[in-house]
Amino acid sequence: MSQTPGHGGDQKPGKLKILADYIQSTDAWKSFFRTGYPDSLLKRMAVMRSSFVMHILPTKVGVHGLKLGYTWCMGGITLFLFLMLTLTGVILMFYYVPEEHRAFTDMKDLKFMVPYGMIMRNMHRWTAHAMVFSVIVHMARVFYTGSYKPPRQFNWVVGVILLKLTLLLSFTGYLLPWDQLGFWAVTVGTNMASATPLVGYEGPFSEFLGIRVDNDIRFAIIGGTRIGPNALIRAYVWHCVGLPLIASGLMVFHFWRVRKDGFSGPL
Amino acid sequence: MAEEVSGAPGDAPSRRKFFLITGWSSLGLFLAGAGAAFAKYFYPGVLYEPQTTFNAGKPSDFVKPANPNETIVDERFKKSQRVWIMRNTNGIYVMVAVCTHLGCTPNWFPGEQRFKCPCHGSNYNTQGEVVAGPAPLPLFRAKLSIAPDGSMIVTTGLLGIKRAELQYKKGVLLPRWTDEEKKDIAKAPYFLELKA
Ligand code: FES
């Protein structure tokens, strides 16, 4: 406990300190952490700048940026919820098979037969609801504090795309239980796509492009002319792989921009 | 060199500019092709969907109503084929059980002689005309033909129905049949006239 290396110069180095020094001098340690113990301002700065975990944090933060009441931490909470969803989602994937005769029973098994399956499913579900909420609150905060203004305007655009991806992730998850609620919700939701101008078979001007029910945008979304097994597997792949990948890429960019632009000033 | 890159006005494009243009446009072409191929990937060439043509049995399998104003709605094919077989005193027609609003399945309420959609409350009469709710079009009619053995062949699917043809008719699409459309749906292939 009293072994606080690097502090108090007249302290005799103990065995732990020698061991710690040795570990920190190894190549493996250096390749991970790059700098020694941050006992000078310069080294602290270097830790912040070079560590993968730390480097999205700015080296300097304005006092107002640290006030909880200013940001409500909603962006951070959103990221946390996204990570939670990834974790619980992967856990659910061990049991759930996106096949029309299995999907619903697999989900019921998760709820009633699998140890802790119910809590995993409910965590996934409620976390998803919470994420939609936190994204919207985060955006409201950004809007009301004027943080979308130049030079951050482009990051606002990225944020709007991330909002849409959040909603699409919720929507694609809706079909997966293959129950009446999800089935009809997705029927209704994807039928809206058929009214898309030009590329939807019921949309305006579609006849100019020769768009029919079996080659329009809705067809590409559900992989057929009706909600069936193709729609289920498509929703599954978009939900578990496609959309999270796109969202992750944009999030990395989003956070990097936040760091580069710094926090906006108080109102 | 700099002059060569930009090229004096009127000069033929320099060799460097030519390579630049060629290089970028081939890259652009490649990316466009790759993008188109990726988009095309989402359009499967074959579907394993239920048949949209089925045999609905003999016309005599469907009960004729006593009252000329009455229509009997037969729901035996609702689950498997998503259609109702409608029998009135003049003949038989087939209505597709897909709400024209956003595609839910309406339910038949014999007491009120209405189809009601559970999703957003569209109501239809036995002609499929919208009497309430947001639906923009009457219920679709499936095509009906008679096989050599006298049984009825029904063609559903969004390609073989009245609404698909309506798409290409200019002018307003109404929740009720227009007089012209009424004449249309009262004859083959949307109506099977049965004497006596
Ligand atoms: S889908 Fe039938 S009323 Fe909306």
Coordinates of C-alpha atoms and ligand atoms in Angstrom, one line a residue:
Chain A
M1 CA 0.0 0.0 0.0
S2 CA 2.8 2.4 0.9
Q3 CA 4.6 1.4 -2.3
T4 CA 3.9 4.4 -4.3
P5 CA 6.7 4.3 -6.9
G6 CA 8.2 7.5 -8.1
H7 CA 7.0 9.6 -5.2
G8 CA 9.0 10.7 -2.1
G9 CA 12.6 10.7 -3.3
D10 CA 14.2 9.8 0.0
Q11 CA 12.2 6.5 0.3
K12 CA 14.3 3.4 0.0
P13 CA 13.2 1.4 -3.0
G14 CA 11.4 -1.8 -1.8
K15 CA 11.2 -5.2 -3.5
L16 CA 7.9 -4.3 -5.1
K17 CA 9.3 -1.1 -6.5
I18 CA 12.2 -3.0 -8.0
L19 CA 9.8 -5.5 -9.5
A20 CA 7.6 -2.8 -10.9
D21 CA 10.6 -1.0 -12.4
Y22 CA 11.7 -4.3 -14.0
I23 CA 8.2 -5.0 -15.4
Q24 CA 8.0 -1.5 -16.7
S25 CA 11.4 -1.8 -18.4
T26 CA 10.4 -4.9 -20.5
D27 CA 9.6 -4.5 -24.2
A28 CA 6.2 -6.0 -23.8
W29 CA 5.2 -3.3 -21.2
K30 CA 6.7 -0.6 -23.3
S31 CA 4.9 -1.7 -26.4
F32 CA 1.6 -1.5 -24.6
F33 CA 2.0 1.5 -22.5
R34 CA 4.8 3.3 -24.3
T35 CA 5.8 5.6 -21.5
G36 CA 7.2 4.9 -18.0
Y37 CA 5.3 5.9 -14.9
P38 CA 3.8 9.4 -15.4
D39 CA 5.9 11.2 -12.8
S40 CA 6.4 14.4 -14.8
L41 CA 4.0 16.6 -16.6
L42 CA 5.6 15.7 -19.9
K43 CA 5.2 12.0 -19.3
R44 CA 1.6 12.5 -18.2
M45 CA 1.0 14.3 -21.4
A46 CA 2.7 11.5 -23.3
V47 CA 0.5 8.9 -21.6
M48 CA -2.6 10.7 -22.6
R49 CA -1.5 11.2 -26.1
S50 CA -0.1 7.7 -26.8
S51 CA -2.4 5.3 -25.0
F52 CA -5.1 3.9 -27.2
V53 CA -7.6 4.1 -24.4
M54 CA -6.6 7.6 -23.3
H55 CA -6.0 9.2 -26.6
I56 CA -9.7 10.0 -27.3
L57 CA -9.6 12.2 -24.2
P58 CA -8.2 15.7 -24.7
T59 CA -5.0 16.6 -23.0
K60 CA -6.7 19.7 -21.6
V61 CA -10.3 20.1 -20.6
G62 CA -12.0 23.4 -19.8
V63 CA -13.5 23.6 -16.3
H64 CA -17.0 24.0 -17.7
G65 CA -16.6 20.8 -19.8
L66 CA -16.1 18.8 -16.6
K67 CA -19.4 20.0 -15.1
L68 CA -21.8 17.1 -15.2
G69 CA -24.8 19.5 -15.5
Y70 CA -23.3 20.8 -18.8
T71 CA -23.2 17.6 -20.8
W72 CA -25.3 15.2 -18.6
C73 CA -22.8 12.6 -19.8
M74 CA -25.4 11.5 -22.3
G75 CA -22.9 10.8 -25.1
G76 CA -20.8 8.7 -22.8
I77 CA -23.9 6.9 -21.6
T78 CA -24.9 6.2 -25.2
L79 CA -21.5 4.6 -25.9
F80 CA -21.8 2.6 -22.7
L81 CA -25.3 1.4 -23.7
F82 CA -24.0 0.5 -27.2
L83 CA -21.2 -1.6 -25.7
M84 CA -23.8 -3.3 -23.4
L85 CA -25.9 -4.1 -26.4
T86 CA -22.9 -5.6 -28.2
L87 CA -22.1 -7.7 -25.2
T88 CA -25.6 -8.9 -24.4
G89 CA -26.3 -9.3 -28.2
V90 CA -23.4 -11.6 -28.6
I91 CA -24.5 -13.7 -25.6
L92 CA -28.0 -14.0 -27.1
M93 CA -26.5 -15.2 -30.4
F94 CA -25.4 -18.4 -28.7
Y95 CA -29.0 -19.6 -28.6
Y96 CA -31.0 -17.7 -31.2
V97 CA -31.1 -19.0 -34.8
P98 CA -32.7 -16.7 -37.4
E99 CA -34.8 -19.4 -39.1
E100 CA -38.5 -19.0 -39.4
H101 CA -39.4 -22.2 -37.6
R102 CA -36.9 -21.7 -34.8
A103 CA -36.7 -18.0 -34.1
F104 CA -39.7 -17.7 -31.9
T105 CA -39.1 -20.9 -30.0
D106 CA -35.4 -20.0 -29.5
M107 CA -36.5 -16.7 -28.1
K108 CA -38.9 -18.4 -25.8
D109 CA -36.2 -20.9 -24.8
L110 CA -34.0 -17.9 -24.0
K111 CA -36.7 -16.5 -21.7
F112 CA -37.8 -19.7 -20.0
M113 CA -35.2 -22.4 -20.3
V114 CA -31.8 -20.8 -20.6
P115 CA -30.2 -20.0 -17.2
Y116 CA -30.0 -16.2 -17.0
G117 CA -31.4 -16.0 -20.5
M118 CA -34.3 -13.9 -19.4
I119 CA -32.1 -11.3 -17.9
M120 CA -29.8 -11.2 -21.0
R121 CA -32.8 -10.7 -23.3
N122 CA -34.4 -8.1 -21.1
M123 CA -31.0 -6.3 -20.7
H124 CA -30.7 -6.3 -24.5
R125 CA -34.2 -5.0 -24.9
W126 CA -34.2 -2.3 -22.2
T127 CA -30.7 -1.2 -23.1
A128 CA -31.9 -0.6 -26.6
H129 CA -34.8 1.5 -25.4
A130 CA -32.5 3.4 -23.2
M131 CA -30.1 4.0 -26.0
V132 CA -32.7 5.6 -28.2
F133 CA -33.6 7.8 -25.3
S134 CA -30.1 8.8 -24.4
V135 CA -29.2 9.5 -28.1
I136 CA -32.1 11.9 -28.3
V137 CA -31.3 13.6 -24.9
H138 CA -27.7 13.9 -26.0
M139 CA -28.8 15.6 -29.2
A140 CA -31.1 17.8 -27.4
R141 CA -28.3 18.9 -25.1
V142 CA -26.0 19.5 -28.1
F143 CA -28.7 21.6 -29.7
Y144 CA -29.6 23.7 -26.6
T145 CA -26.0 24.4 -25.8
G146 CA -25.4 25.4 -29.4
S147 CA -22.6 22.8 -29.7
Y148 CA -23.6 21.9 -33.2
K149 CA -22.3 25.3 -34.5
P150 CA -19.1 25.7 -36.4
P151 CA -16.5 24.2 -36.2
R152 CA -18.6 21.2 -35.0
Q153 CA -21.2 21.3 -37.7
F154 CA -19.9 18.3 -39.5
N155 CA -19.9 16.2 -36.3
W156 CA -23.6 17.1 -35.9
V157 CA -24.2 15.6 -39.3
V158 CA -22.3 12.4 -38.3
G159 CA -24.4 12.4 -35.1
V160 CA -27.7 12.6 -37.1
I161 CA -26.5 9.6 -39.1
L162 CA -25.7 7.8 -35.9
L163 CA -29.3 8.6 -34.6
K164 CA -30.7 7.0 -37.7
L165 CA -28.4 4.0 -37.3
T166 CA -29.6 3.7 -33.7
L167 CA -33.3 3.7 -34.9
L168 CA -32.5 1.2 -37.7
L169 CA -30.8 -1.1 -35.2
S170 CA -33.9 -1.0 -33.1
F171 CA -36.1 -1.6 -36.1
T172 CA -34.1 -4.5 -37.4
G173 CA -34.1 -6.1 -34.0
Y174 CA -37.9 -5.8 -34.0
L175 CA -38.4 -8.7 -36.5
L176 CA -36.0 -11.1 -34.8
P177 CA -38.4 -12.6 -32.2
W178 CA -40.7 -13.5 -35.2
D179 CA -43.8 -12.8 -33.1
Q180 CA -47.0 -11.1 -34.2
L181 CA -45.8 -7.7 -32.9
G182 CA -42.5 -7.7 -34.8
F183 CA -43.9 -9.4 -37.9
W184 CA -46.6 -6.9 -38.5
A185 CA -44.5 -4.0 -37.5
V186 CA -41.9 -4.9 -40.0
T187 CA -44.6 -5.6 -42.6
V188 CA -46.0 -2.1 -42.1
G189 CA -42.5 -0.5 -41.9
T190 CA -41.1 -2.0 -45.0
N191 CA -44.3 -1.4 -47.0
M192 CA -43.5 2.3 -46.5
A193 CA -40.4 1.7 -48.5
S194 CA -42.5 0.8 -51.5
A195 CA -43.7 4.4 -51.6
T196 CA -40.2 5.7 -52.1
P197 CA -40.0 8.0 -55.1
L198 CA -38.4 6.4 -58.2
V199 CA -37.2 3.2 -56.5
G200 CA -40.4 2.1 -54.7
Y201 CA -42.9 0.3 -56.9
E202 CA -45.8 2.4 -55.5
G203 CA -43.8 5.6 -55.4
P204 CA -44.1 8.5 -57.8
F205 CA -42.2 8.2 -61.1
S206 CA -41.4 4.5 -60.5
E207 CA -42.9 3.6 -63.9
F208 CA -40.2 5.5 -65.7
L209 CA -37.6 3.1 -64.3
G210 CA -39.7 0.1 -64.8
I211 CA -39.9 -0.6 -61.0
R212 CA -42.1 -3.5 -60.1
V213 CA -42.9 -5.3 -56.8
D214 CA -40.1 -7.7 -57.5
N215 CA -37.3 -5.3 -58.3
D216 CA -37.9 -2.2 -56.1
I217 CA -36.1 -1.0 -52.9
R218 CA -38.5 -2.9 -50.6
F219 CA -37.5 -6.1 -52.4
A220 CA -33.9 -5.4 -51.7
I221 CA -34.6 -4.8 -48.0
I222 CA -36.7 -7.9 -47.3
G223 CA -35.2 -10.1 -50.0
G224 CA -38.6 -11.0 -51.5
T225 CA -42.1 -9.7 -52.1
R226 CA -43.4 -10.6 -48.7
I227 CA -42.0 -10.8 -45.2
G228 CA -40.5 -14.3 -45.0
P229 CA -37.3 -16.2 -44.2
N230 CA -35.3 -13.9 -46.4
A231 CA -36.5 -10.9 -44.5
L232 CA -35.6 -12.6 -41.2
I233 CA -32.0 -13.4 -42.2
R234 CA -31.5 -10.0 -43.7
A235 CA -32.8 -8.2 -40.6
Y236 CA -30.5 -10.5 -38.5
V237 CA -27.4 -9.8 -40.5
W238 CA -28.0 -6.0 -40.6
H239 CA -28.8 -6.0 -36.9
C240 CA -25.8 -8.1 -35.7
V241 CA -23.1 -7.2 -38.2
G242 CA -23.9 -4.6 -40.9
L243 CA -25.3 -1.7 -38.9
P244 CA -23.1 -2.1 -35.8
L245 CA -20.0 -2.1 -38.0
I246 CA -21.1 1.1 -39.8
A247 CA -22.1 2.7 -36.5
S248 CA -18.8 1.8 -34.9
G249 CA -16.8 3.3 -37.7
L250 CA -18.8 6.5 -37.5
M251 CA -18.6 6.6 -33.7
V252 CA -14.8 6.4 -33.8
F253 CA -14.9 9.3 -36.2
H254 CA -17.4 11.1 -34.0
F255 CA -15.3 10.8 -30.8
W256 CA -12.1 11.8 -32.7
R257 CA -13.8 14.9 -33.9
V258 CA -15.1 15.7 -30.4
R259 CA -11.5 15.5 -29.2
K260 CA -10.1 17.6 -32.0
D261 CA -12.7 20.3 -31.6
G262 CA -12.7 20.3 -27.8
F263 CA -15.7 21.1 -25.7
S264 CA -17.7 24.1 -26.5
G265 CA -17.8 27.0 -24.1
P266 CA -20.5 27.6 -21.6
L267 CA -23.6 29.5 -22.7
Chain B
M1 CA 6.7 21.5 -65.4
A2 CA 3.9 23.4 -63.7
E3 CA 2.8 24.9 -67.0
E4 CA 2.7 21.5 -68.5
V5 CA 0.4 20.2 -65.8
S6 CA -2.2 22.9 -66.1
G7 CA -1.8 23.2 -69.9
A8 CA -2.0 26.6 -71.6
P9 CA -5.4 27.4 -73.0
G10 CA -6.0 25.8 -76.4
D11 CA -3.2 23.3 -76.0
A12 CA -3.8 19.6 -76.2
P13 CA -3.9 18.1 -72.7
S14 CA -0.4 17.2 -71.6
R15 CA 0.6 13.6 -71.2
R16 CA 0.6 14.0 -67.4
K17 CA -2.9 15.4 -67.4
F18 CA -4.0 12.5 -69.6
F19 CA -2.6 10.0 -67.2
L20 CA -4.3 11.8 -64.3
I21 CA -7.7 11.7 -66.0
T22 CA -7.3 8.1 -67.1
G23 CA -6.2 7.0 -63.7
W24 CA -8.9 8.7 -61.8
S25 CA -11.7 7.7 -64.2
S26 CA -10.7 4.1 -64.2
L27 CA -10.7 4.1 -60.4
G28 CA -14.1 5.8 -60.5
L29 CA -15.4 3.2 -63.0
F30 CA -14.1 0.4 -60.9
L31 CA -15.7 1.8 -57.7
A32 CA -19.0 2.4 -59.6
G33 CA -19.0 -1.2 -60.9
A34 CA -18.2 -2.6 -57.5
G35 CA -21.0 -0.5 -56.0
A36 CA -23.5 -1.6 -58.6
A37 CA -22.5 -5.3 -58.1
F38 CA -22.9 -4.9 -54.3
A39 CA -26.4 -3.4 -54.8
K40 CA -27.3 -6.1 -57.3
Y41 CA -26.3 -8.7 -54.6
F42 CA -29.4 -7.8 -52.7
Y43 CA -31.7 -8.9 -55.5
P44 CA -31.9 -12.7 -55.4
G45 CA -32.6 -14.4 -58.7
V46 CA -34.9 -17.0 -57.3
L47 CA -37.5 -16.8 -54.6
Y48 CA -38.8 -19.6 -52.4
E49 CA -42.1 -17.9 -51.6
P50 CA -45.5 -19.7 -51.5
Q51 CA -47.2 -20.2 -54.8
T52 CA -49.3 -17.3 -55.9
T53 CA -51.6 -19.5 -57.9
F54 CA -53.7 -22.1 -56.2
N55 CA -56.8 -24.3 -56.8
A56 CA -59.7 -23.0 -54.8
G57 CA -62.1 -25.9 -55.5
K58 CA -65.4 -26.0 -57.3
P59 CA -67.7 -23.0 -57.4
S60 CA -70.4 -25.2 -55.9
D61 CA -68.2 -25.5 -52.7
F62 CA -69.3 -22.0 -51.8
V63 CA -72.7 -21.3 -50.4
K64 CA -74.9 -19.0 -52.3
P65 CA -76.7 -16.4 -50.2
A66 CA -80.5 -16.3 -50.3
N67 CA -80.7 -12.5 -50.2
P68 CA -79.5 -10.7 -53.3
N69 CA -78.0 -7.9 -51.2
E70 CA -76.0 -10.3 -49.1
T71 CA -72.4 -11.6 -49.7
I72 CA -71.0 -14.6 -48.0
V73 CA -67.4 -14.4 -47.0
D74 CA -65.5 -17.7 -47.0
E75 CA -62.4 -17.6 -44.9
R76 CA -61.1 -21.1 -45.5
F77 CA -58.2 -19.8 -47.6
K78 CA -57.4 -16.8 -45.4
K79 CA -54.6 -18.5 -43.4
S80 CA -52.9 -20.4 -46.2
Q81 CA -53.4 -18.0 -49.2
R82 CA -54.4 -14.7 -47.6
V83 CA -57.6 -14.4 -49.6
W84 CA -61.3 -14.4 -49.0
I85 CA -63.6 -16.1 -51.5
M86 CA -66.7 -13.9 -51.8
R87 CA -70.0 -15.4 -53.0
N88 CA -73.0 -13.3 -53.9
T89 CA -76.1 -14.2 -55.8
N90 CA -74.5 -13.4 -59.1
G91 CA -71.2 -15.2 -58.7
I92 CA -67.8 -15.4 -57.0
Y93 CA -64.9 -13.0 -56.6
V94 CA -61.7 -13.2 -54.7
M95 CA -60.4 -10.5 -52.4
V96 CA -56.8 -10.3 -51.2
A97 CA -56.6 -10.0 -47.5
V98 CA -53.9 -7.4 -47.6
C99 CA -54.8 -3.9 -46.3
T100 CA -54.1 -1.3 -48.9
H101 CA -52.8 1.0 -46.2
L102 CA -49.6 -0.7 -45.1
G103 CA -50.2 -4.4 -45.7
C104 CA -51.7 -5.9 -42.5
T105 CA -54.4 -8.6 -42.6
P106 CA -57.9 -7.2 -42.0
N107 CA -60.5 -9.3 -40.1
W108 CA -64.0 -10.1 -41.2
F109 CA -66.8 -9.0 -38.9
P110 CA -70.0 -10.7 -40.1
G111 CA -72.3 -8.8 -37.7
E112 CA -71.3 -5.5 -39.2
Q113 CA -70.6 -6.8 -42.7
R114 CA -67.2 -5.1 -42.6
F115 CA -63.6 -6.0 -42.9
K116 CA -61.5 -4.1 -40.2
C117 CA -57.8 -3.7 -40.2
P118 CA -56.3 -4.0 -36.7
C119 CA -53.3 -1.8 -37.5
H120 CA -54.7 1.6 -38.1
G121 CA -58.4 1.0 -38.3
S122 CA -59.2 0.9 -42.0
N123 CA -62.7 -0.5 -42.7
Y124 CA -63.9 -2.1 -45.9
N125 CA -67.3 -3.2 -47.2
T126 CA -67.9 -6.5 -49.0
Q127 CA -66.9 -4.8 -52.3
G128 CA -63.5 -4.0 -50.7
E129 CA -64.3 -0.3 -50.8
V130 CA -62.8 1.8 -47.9
V131 CA -65.6 3.0 -45.6
A132 CA -63.3 4.3 -42.8
G133 CA -59.7 4.7 -42.0
P134 CA -56.5 5.7 -43.8
A135 CA -56.5 3.1 -46.6
P136 CA -56.1 4.8 -50.0
L137 CA -57.4 2.1 -52.3
P138 CA -60.1 -0.6 -52.3
L139 CA -58.9 -4.1 -51.4
F140 CA -57.3 -5.9 -54.3
R141 CA -59.0 -8.4 -56.5
A142 CA -57.3 -11.7 -57.4
K143 CA -57.7 -13.2 -60.8
L144 CA -60.0 -16.1 -61.2
S145 CA -60.1 -18.7 -64.0
I146 CA -61.7 -22.1 -64.5
A147 CA -59.6 -25.2 -64.9
P148 CA -60.7 -28.0 -67.3
D149 CA -62.0 -30.0 -64.4
G150 CA -64.3 -27.1 -63.4
S151 CA -62.4 -26.0 -60.4
M152 CA -61.3 -22.4 -59.8
I153 CA -57.7 -21.3 -60.2
V154 CA -56.9 -18.1 -58.2
T155 CA -54.0 -15.9 -58.9
T156 CA -52.9 -13.7 -56.1
G157 CA -49.5 -12.1 -55.5
L158 CA -49.1 -8.4 -56.0
L159 CA -48.4 -9.0 -59.7
G160 CA -51.7 -10.6 -60.7
I161 CA -54.2 -8.3 -59.0
K162 CA -56.4 -5.4 -59.9
R163 CA -54.3 -2.8 -58.0
A164 CA -51.2 -3.5 -60.0
E165 CA -53.1 -2.4 -63.1
L166 CA -54.5 0.6 -61.3
Q167 CA -50.9 1.8 -60.8
Y168 CA -50.5 2.6 -64.4
K169 CA -53.9 4.3 -64.8
K170 CA -53.4 8.0 -64.6
G171 CA -55.7 10.2 -62.6
V172 CA -56.8 9.8 -59.0
L173 CA -56.9 6.5 -57.2
L174 CA -59.9 6.5 -54.9
P175 CA -60.8 4.4 -51.9
R176 CA -64.0 3.4 -53.6
W177 CA -64.3 1.9 -57.1
T178 CA -65.2 4.4 -59.8
D179 CA -68.1 3.5 -62.1
E180 CA -65.6 2.4 -64.8
E181 CA -63.7 0.2 -62.4
K182 CA -67.0 -1.3 -61.1
K183 CA -67.8 -2.5 -64.6
D184 CA -64.2 -3.8 -64.8
I185 CA -64.3 -5.8 -61.6
A186 CA -67.8 -7.2 -62.4
K187 CA -66.4 -9.3 -65.2
A188 CA -63.7 -11.9 -65.8
P189 CA -61.0 -12.4 -64.7
Y190 CA -62.0 -10.6 -61.5
F191 CA -65.5 -12.0 -61.3
L192 CA -66.9 -15.4 -62.0
E193 CA -70.5 -15.1 -63.1
L194 CA -72.7 -18.1 -62.1
K195 CA -76.1 -18.5 -63.6
A196 CA -79.0 -19.8 -61.4
Ligands
FES1 S1 -52.3 -1.4 -42.4 FE1 -54.4 -1.6 -42.4 S2 -55.0 0.3 -41.5 FE2 -52.9 0.5 -41.7

